[in-house]
Short mmCIF file of C-alpha atoms in Angstrom, two decimals:
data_model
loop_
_atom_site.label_atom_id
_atom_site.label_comp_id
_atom_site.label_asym_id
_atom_site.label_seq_id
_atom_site.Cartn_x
_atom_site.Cartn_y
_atom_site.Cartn_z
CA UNK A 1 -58.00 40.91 48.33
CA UNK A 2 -54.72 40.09 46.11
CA UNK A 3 -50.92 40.08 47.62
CA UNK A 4 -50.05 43.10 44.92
CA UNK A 5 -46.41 41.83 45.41
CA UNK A 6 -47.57 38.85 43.21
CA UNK A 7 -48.40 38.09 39.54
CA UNK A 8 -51.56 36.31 38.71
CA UNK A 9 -53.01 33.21 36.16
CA UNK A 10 -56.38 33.39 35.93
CA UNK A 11 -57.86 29.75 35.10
CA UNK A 12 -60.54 28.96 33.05
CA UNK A 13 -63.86 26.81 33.75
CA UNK A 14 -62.30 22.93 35.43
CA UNK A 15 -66.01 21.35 35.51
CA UNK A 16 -64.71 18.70 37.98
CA UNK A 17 -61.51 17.78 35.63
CA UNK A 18 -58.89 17.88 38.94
CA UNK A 19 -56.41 15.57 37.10
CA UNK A 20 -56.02 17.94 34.41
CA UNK A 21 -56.26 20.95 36.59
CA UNK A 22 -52.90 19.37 38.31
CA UNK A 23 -51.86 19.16 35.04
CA UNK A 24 -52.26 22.78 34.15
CA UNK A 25 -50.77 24.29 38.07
CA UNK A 26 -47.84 21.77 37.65
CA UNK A 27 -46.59 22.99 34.24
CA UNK A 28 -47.48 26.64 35.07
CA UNK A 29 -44.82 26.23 38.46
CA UNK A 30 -47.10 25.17 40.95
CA UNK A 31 -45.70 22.57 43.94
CA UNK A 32 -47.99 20.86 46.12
CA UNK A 33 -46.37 21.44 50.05
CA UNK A 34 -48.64 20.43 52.66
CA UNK A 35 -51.38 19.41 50.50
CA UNK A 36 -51.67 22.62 48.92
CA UNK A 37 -50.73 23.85 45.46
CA UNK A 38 -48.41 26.65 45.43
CA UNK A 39 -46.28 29.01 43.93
CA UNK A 40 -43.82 31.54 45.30
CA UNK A 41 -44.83 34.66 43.49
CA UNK A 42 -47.84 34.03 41.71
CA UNK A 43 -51.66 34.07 42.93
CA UNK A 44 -54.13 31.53 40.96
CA UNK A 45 -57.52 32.91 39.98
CA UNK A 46 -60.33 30.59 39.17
CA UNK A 47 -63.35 31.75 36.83
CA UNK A 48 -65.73 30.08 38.77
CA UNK A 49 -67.58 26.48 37.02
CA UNK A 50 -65.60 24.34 39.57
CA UNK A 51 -68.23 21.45 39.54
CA UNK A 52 -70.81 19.48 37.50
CA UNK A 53 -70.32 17.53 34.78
CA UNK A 54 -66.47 16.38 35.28
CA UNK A 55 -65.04 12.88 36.76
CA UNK A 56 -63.84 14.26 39.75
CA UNK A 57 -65.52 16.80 41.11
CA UNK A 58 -65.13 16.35 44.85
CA UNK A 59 -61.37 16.45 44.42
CA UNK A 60 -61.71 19.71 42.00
CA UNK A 61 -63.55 21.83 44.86
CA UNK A 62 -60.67 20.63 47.25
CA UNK A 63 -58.30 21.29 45.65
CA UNK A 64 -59.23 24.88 44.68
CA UNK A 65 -61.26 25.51 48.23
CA UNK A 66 -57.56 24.57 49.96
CA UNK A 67 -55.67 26.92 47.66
CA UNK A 68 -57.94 29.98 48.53
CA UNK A 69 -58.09 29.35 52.18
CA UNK A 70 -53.90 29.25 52.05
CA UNK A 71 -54.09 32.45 50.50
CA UNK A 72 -52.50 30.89 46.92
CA UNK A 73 -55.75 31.59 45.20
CA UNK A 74 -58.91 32.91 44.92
CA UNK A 75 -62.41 32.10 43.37
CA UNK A 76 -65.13 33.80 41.86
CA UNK A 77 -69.38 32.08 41.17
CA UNK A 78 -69.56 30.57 37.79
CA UNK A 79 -73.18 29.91 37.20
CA UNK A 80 -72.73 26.17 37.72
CA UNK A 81 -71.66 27.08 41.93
CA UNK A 82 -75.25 29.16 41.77
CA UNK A 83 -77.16 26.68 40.42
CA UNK A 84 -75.95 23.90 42.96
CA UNK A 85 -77.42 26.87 45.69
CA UNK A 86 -80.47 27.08 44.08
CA UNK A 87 -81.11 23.76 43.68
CA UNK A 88 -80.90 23.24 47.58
CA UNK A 89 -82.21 26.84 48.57
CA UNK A 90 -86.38 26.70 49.59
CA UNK A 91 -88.34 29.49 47.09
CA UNK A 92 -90.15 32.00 48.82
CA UNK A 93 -93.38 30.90 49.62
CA UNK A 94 -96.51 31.73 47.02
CA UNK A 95 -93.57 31.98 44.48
CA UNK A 96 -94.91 28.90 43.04
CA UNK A 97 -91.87 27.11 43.01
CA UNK A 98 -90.37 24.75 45.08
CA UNK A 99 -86.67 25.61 44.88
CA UNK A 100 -85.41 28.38 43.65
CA UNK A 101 -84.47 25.77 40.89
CA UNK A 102 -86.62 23.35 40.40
CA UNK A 103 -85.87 19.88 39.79
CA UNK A 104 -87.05 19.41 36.75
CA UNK A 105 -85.21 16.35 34.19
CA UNK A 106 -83.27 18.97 32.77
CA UNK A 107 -81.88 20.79 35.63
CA UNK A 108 -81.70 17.59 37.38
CA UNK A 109 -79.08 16.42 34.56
CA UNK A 110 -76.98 19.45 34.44
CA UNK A 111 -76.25 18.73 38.55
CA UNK A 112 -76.41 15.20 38.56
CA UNK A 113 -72.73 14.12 38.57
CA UNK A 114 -71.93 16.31 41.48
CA UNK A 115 -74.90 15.01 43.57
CA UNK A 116 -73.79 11.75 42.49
CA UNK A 117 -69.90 12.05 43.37
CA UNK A 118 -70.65 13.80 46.67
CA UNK A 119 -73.18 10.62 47.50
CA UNK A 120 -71.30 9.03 50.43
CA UNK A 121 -70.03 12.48 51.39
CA UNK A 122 -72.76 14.47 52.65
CA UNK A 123 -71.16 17.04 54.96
CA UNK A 124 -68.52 17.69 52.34
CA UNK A 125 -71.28 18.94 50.13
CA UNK A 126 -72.82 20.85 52.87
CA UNK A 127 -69.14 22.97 53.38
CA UNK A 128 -69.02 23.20 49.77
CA UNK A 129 -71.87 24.92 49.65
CA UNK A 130 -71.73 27.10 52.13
CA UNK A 131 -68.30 28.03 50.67
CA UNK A 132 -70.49 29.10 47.29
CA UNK A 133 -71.44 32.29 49.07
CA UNK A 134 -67.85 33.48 49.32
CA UNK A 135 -67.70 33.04 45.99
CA UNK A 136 -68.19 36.54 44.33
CA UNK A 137 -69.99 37.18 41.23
CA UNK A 138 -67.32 39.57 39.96
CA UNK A 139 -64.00 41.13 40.85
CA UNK A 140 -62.83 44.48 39.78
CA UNK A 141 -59.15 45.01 40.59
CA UNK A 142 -58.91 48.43 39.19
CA UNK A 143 -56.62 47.39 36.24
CA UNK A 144 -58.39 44.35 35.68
CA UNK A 145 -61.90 42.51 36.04
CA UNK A 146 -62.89 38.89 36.45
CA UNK A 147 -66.89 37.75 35.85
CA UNK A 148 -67.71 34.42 34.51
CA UNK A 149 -69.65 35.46 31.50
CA UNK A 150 -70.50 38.89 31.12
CA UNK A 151 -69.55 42.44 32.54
CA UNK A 152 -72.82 44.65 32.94
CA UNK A 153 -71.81 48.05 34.92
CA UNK A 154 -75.58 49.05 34.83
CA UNK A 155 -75.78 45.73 37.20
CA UNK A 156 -72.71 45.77 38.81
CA UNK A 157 -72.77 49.35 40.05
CA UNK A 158 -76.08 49.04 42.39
CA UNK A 159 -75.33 45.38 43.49
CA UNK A 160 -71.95 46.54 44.83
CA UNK A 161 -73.92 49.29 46.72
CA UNK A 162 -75.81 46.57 48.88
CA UNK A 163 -73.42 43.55 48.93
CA UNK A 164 -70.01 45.67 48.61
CA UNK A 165 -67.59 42.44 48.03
CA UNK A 166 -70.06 40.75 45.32
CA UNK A 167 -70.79 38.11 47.48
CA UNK A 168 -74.38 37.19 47.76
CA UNK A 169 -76.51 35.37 50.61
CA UNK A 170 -79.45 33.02 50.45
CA UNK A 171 -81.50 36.26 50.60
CA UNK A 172 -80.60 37.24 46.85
CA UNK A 173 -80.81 33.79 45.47
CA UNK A 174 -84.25 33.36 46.78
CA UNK A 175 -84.91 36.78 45.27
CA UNK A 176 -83.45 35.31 42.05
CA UNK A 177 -86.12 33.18 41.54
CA UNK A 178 -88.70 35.89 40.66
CA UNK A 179 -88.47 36.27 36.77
CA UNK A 180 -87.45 39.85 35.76
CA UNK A 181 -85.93 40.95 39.89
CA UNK A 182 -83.23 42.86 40.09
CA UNK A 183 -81.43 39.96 41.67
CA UNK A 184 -82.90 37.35 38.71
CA UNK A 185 -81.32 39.89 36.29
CA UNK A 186 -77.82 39.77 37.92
CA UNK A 187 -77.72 36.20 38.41
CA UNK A 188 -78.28 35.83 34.69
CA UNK A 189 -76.73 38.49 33.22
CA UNK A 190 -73.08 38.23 35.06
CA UNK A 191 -73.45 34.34 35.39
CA UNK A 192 -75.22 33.25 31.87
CA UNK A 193 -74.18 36.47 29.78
CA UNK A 194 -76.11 37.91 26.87
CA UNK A 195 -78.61 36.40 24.76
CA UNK A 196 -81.27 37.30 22.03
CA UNK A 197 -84.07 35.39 21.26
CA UNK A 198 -84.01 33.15 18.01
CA UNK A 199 -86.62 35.33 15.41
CA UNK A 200 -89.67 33.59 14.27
CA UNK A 201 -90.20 31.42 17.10
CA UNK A 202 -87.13 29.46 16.16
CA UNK A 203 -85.67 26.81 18.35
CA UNK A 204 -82.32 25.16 18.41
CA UNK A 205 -80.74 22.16 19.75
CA UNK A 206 -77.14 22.42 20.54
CA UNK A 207 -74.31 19.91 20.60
CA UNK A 208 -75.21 19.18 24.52
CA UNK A 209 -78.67 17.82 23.52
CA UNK A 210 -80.83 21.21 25.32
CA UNK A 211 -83.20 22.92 23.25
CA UNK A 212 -83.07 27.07 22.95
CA UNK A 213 -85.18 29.87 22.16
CA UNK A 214 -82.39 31.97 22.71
CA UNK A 215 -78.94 32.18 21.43
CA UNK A 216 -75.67 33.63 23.63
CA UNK A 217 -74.18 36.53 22.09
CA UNK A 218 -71.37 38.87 22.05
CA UNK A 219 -71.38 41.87 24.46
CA UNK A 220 -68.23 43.71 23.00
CA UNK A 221 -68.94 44.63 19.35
CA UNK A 222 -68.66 47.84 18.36
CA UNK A 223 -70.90 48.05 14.90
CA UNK A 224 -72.60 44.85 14.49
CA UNK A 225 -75.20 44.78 11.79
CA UNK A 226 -76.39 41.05 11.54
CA UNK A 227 -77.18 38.14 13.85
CA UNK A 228 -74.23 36.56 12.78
CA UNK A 229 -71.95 39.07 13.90
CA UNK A 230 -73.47 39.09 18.08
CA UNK A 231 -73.43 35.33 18.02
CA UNK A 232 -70.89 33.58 20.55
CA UNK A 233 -71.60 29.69 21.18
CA UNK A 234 -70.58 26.71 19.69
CA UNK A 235 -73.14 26.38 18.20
CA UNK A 236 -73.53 28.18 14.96
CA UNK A 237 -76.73 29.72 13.80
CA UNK A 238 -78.65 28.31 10.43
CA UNK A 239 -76.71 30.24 7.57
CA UNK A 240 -80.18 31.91 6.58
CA UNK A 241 -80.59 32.97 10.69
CA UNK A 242 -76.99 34.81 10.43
CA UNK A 243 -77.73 37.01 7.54
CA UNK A 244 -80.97 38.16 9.42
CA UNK A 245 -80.28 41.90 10.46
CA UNK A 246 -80.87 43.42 13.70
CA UNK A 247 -83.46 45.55 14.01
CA UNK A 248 -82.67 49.21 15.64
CA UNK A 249 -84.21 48.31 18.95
CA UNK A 250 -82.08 45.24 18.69
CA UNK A 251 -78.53 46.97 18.47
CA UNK A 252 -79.63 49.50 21.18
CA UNK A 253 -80.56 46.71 23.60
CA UNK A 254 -76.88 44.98 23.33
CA UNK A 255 -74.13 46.07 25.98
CA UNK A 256 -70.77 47.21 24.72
CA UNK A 257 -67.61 46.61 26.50
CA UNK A 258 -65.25 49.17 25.48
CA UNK A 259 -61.60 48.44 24.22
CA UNK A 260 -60.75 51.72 27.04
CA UNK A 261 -61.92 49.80 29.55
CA UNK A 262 -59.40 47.66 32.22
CA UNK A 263 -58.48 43.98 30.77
CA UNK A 264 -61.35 41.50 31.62
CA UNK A 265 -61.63 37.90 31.94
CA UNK A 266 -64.07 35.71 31.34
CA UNK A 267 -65.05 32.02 31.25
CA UNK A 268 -67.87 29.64 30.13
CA UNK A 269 -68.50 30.29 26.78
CA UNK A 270 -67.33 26.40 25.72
CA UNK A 271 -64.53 27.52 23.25
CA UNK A 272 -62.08 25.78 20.87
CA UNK A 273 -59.05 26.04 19.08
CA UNK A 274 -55.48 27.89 20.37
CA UNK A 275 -56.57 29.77 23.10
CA UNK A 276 -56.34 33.88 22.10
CA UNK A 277 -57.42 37.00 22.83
CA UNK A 278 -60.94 38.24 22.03
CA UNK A 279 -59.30 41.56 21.57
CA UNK A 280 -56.77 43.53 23.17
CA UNK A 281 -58.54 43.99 26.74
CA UNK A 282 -60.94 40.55 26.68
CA UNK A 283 -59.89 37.24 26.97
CA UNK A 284 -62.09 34.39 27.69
CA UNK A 285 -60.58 31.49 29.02
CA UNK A 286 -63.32 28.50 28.97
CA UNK A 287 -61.32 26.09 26.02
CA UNK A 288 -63.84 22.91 26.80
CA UNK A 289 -61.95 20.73 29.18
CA UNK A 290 -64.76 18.97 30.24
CA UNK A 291 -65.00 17.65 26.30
CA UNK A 292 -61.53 17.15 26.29
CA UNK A 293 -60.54 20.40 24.67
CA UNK A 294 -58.19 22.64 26.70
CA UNK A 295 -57.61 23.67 30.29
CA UNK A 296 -56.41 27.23 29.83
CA UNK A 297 -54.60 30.15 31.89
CA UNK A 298 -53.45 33.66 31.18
CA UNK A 299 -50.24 34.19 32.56
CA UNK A 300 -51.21 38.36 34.11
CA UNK A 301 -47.89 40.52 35.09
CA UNK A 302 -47.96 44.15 35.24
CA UNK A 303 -49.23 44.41 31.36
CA UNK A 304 -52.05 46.68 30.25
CA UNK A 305 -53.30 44.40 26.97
CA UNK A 306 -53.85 40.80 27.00
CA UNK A 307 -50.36 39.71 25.63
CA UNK A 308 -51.39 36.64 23.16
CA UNK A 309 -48.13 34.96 24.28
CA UNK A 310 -49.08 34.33 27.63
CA UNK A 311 -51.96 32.01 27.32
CA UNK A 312 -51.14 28.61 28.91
CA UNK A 313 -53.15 25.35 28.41
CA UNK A 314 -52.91 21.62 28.69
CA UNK A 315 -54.86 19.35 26.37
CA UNK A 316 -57.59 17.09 27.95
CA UNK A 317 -57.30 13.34 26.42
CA UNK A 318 -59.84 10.54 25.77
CA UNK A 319 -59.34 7.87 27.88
CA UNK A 320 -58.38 5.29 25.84
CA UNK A 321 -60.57 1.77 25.21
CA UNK A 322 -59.56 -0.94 26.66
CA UNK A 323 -57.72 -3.54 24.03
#
């Protein structure tokens, strides 16, 4: 799967920013030769989240599709790349649904600048997205993991017994449709990571405008004792929401990634500030390009703890108004 001759920089969520993702391959060493981005002894991995939302999304996937098929990188599903299957995939019939996801005003939104910039280019599109199901959901090199959001062995185990590279076919994502499947559990789980539901029928609406029941939290602390400590969003909870203690159930229910484990990387949790460890073995590297935060990499050599030296980012600017 990876030339182990080579070194590695694992790239955060792009979201259709292919400008800036020059940027970012440029300063990191990267030459474009034959239309292709590449570097003589390092291997670019992408965190999946390639499209929606960004100004040039077309140009995003090619330029990340071209660098896999050369060999000079390699991809893995961000939930963004399984919603734009879902959204085209037929549900099962008596499912009740017409897609797997529907096209409701909300989902419609969340895909609507990819549909839009791939307009006047249908068969592009199609390729794309038959390129999605190379995509896996997850990656486990022995001394290190990629998954875009959350790493669940309890999941991971059993779906690499029936799809044995992580990638899934239409099969699964029709299956994913069916609240509570096996396959709807994966999808969410490694895709959309952890979340608990707000207490007291509590909803919130977050800086991109959606309303939640739920809230994403953390899947790596050790001894948490409040809602405060699990949350991990931008968005913060109400101050009287984090003081609220978890119940028993509550801190038996949440998955623990333990600092033994191999060094894993993840993206789309919409972070901000100077890119950073999590801790010594968790890194994630979604900085909010797409809001003109940061396009970030970790530079991975032969190290066994995320090395807080080695991050690597370039700032996304505003355009500026016209005078």
């Amino acid at each position: 799967m990876f030339d182990p001759a080579r070194s590695f920089d694992i790239i955060g969520d792009v979201h259709g920013c292919a400008l800036t993702l020059e940027r970012l391959l440029d300063a990191m060493g990267y030459k474009r030769q034959g239309g292709v981005w590449r570097h003589p002894r390092r291997q670019a991995l992408f965190l999946g989240d390639i499209v929606d939302r960004g100004p040039r999304i077309r140009e995003a996937l090619h330029i990340v599709h071209d660098m896999v098929e050369a060999g000079q990188a390699f991809c893995i599903m961000g939930n963004h790349e399984y919603n734009a299957l879902a959204w085209v995939t037929p549900a099962l019939p008596g499912s009740g649904k017409t897609y797997v996801r529907e096209h409701t005003p909300r989902h419609a939104r969340l895909i609507d600048e990819t549909l839009t910039q791939f307009a006047q280019h249908p068969g592009d599109w199609h390729d794309f997205l038959q390129w999605f199901y190379e995509l896996p959901l997850f990656v486990d090199a022995g001394r290190f993991r990629l998954v875009h959001a959350c790493w669940d062995p309890g999941l991971i185990e059993p779906l690499r017994r029936e799809y044995p590279n992580g990638c899934i076919d239409e099969h699964f994502i029709q299956a994913s449709a069916v609240s509570g499947s096996f396959a709807s559990t994966v999808c969410n789980r490694l895709l959309r990571g952890t979340d608990m539901r707000l207490p007291d029928g509590l909803t919130l609406t977050g800086g991109d405008g959606l309303t939640r029941a739920f809230f994403r939290t953390k899947f790596w602390e050790e001894d948490p004792q409040t809602y405060g400590d699990i949350v991990f969003q931008p968005d913060a909870l109400p101050e009287d929401v984090a003081r609220t203690p978890l119940s028993h159930s509550q801190k038996n229910a949440l998955l623990r990634y333990a600092e033994d484990e191999p060094l894993l990387f993840v993206g789309h949790y919409w972070r901000s500030g100077r890119p950073a460890p999590i801790r010594g073995n968790l890194a994630c590297l979604d900085y909010s390009a797409v809001l003109y935060g940061k396009l970030a990499a970790y530079r991975l050599d032969d190290e066994t703890r995320i090395d807080p030296h080695k991050f690597v980012w370039v700032d996304v600017e505003r355009p500026q108004a016209s005078q």
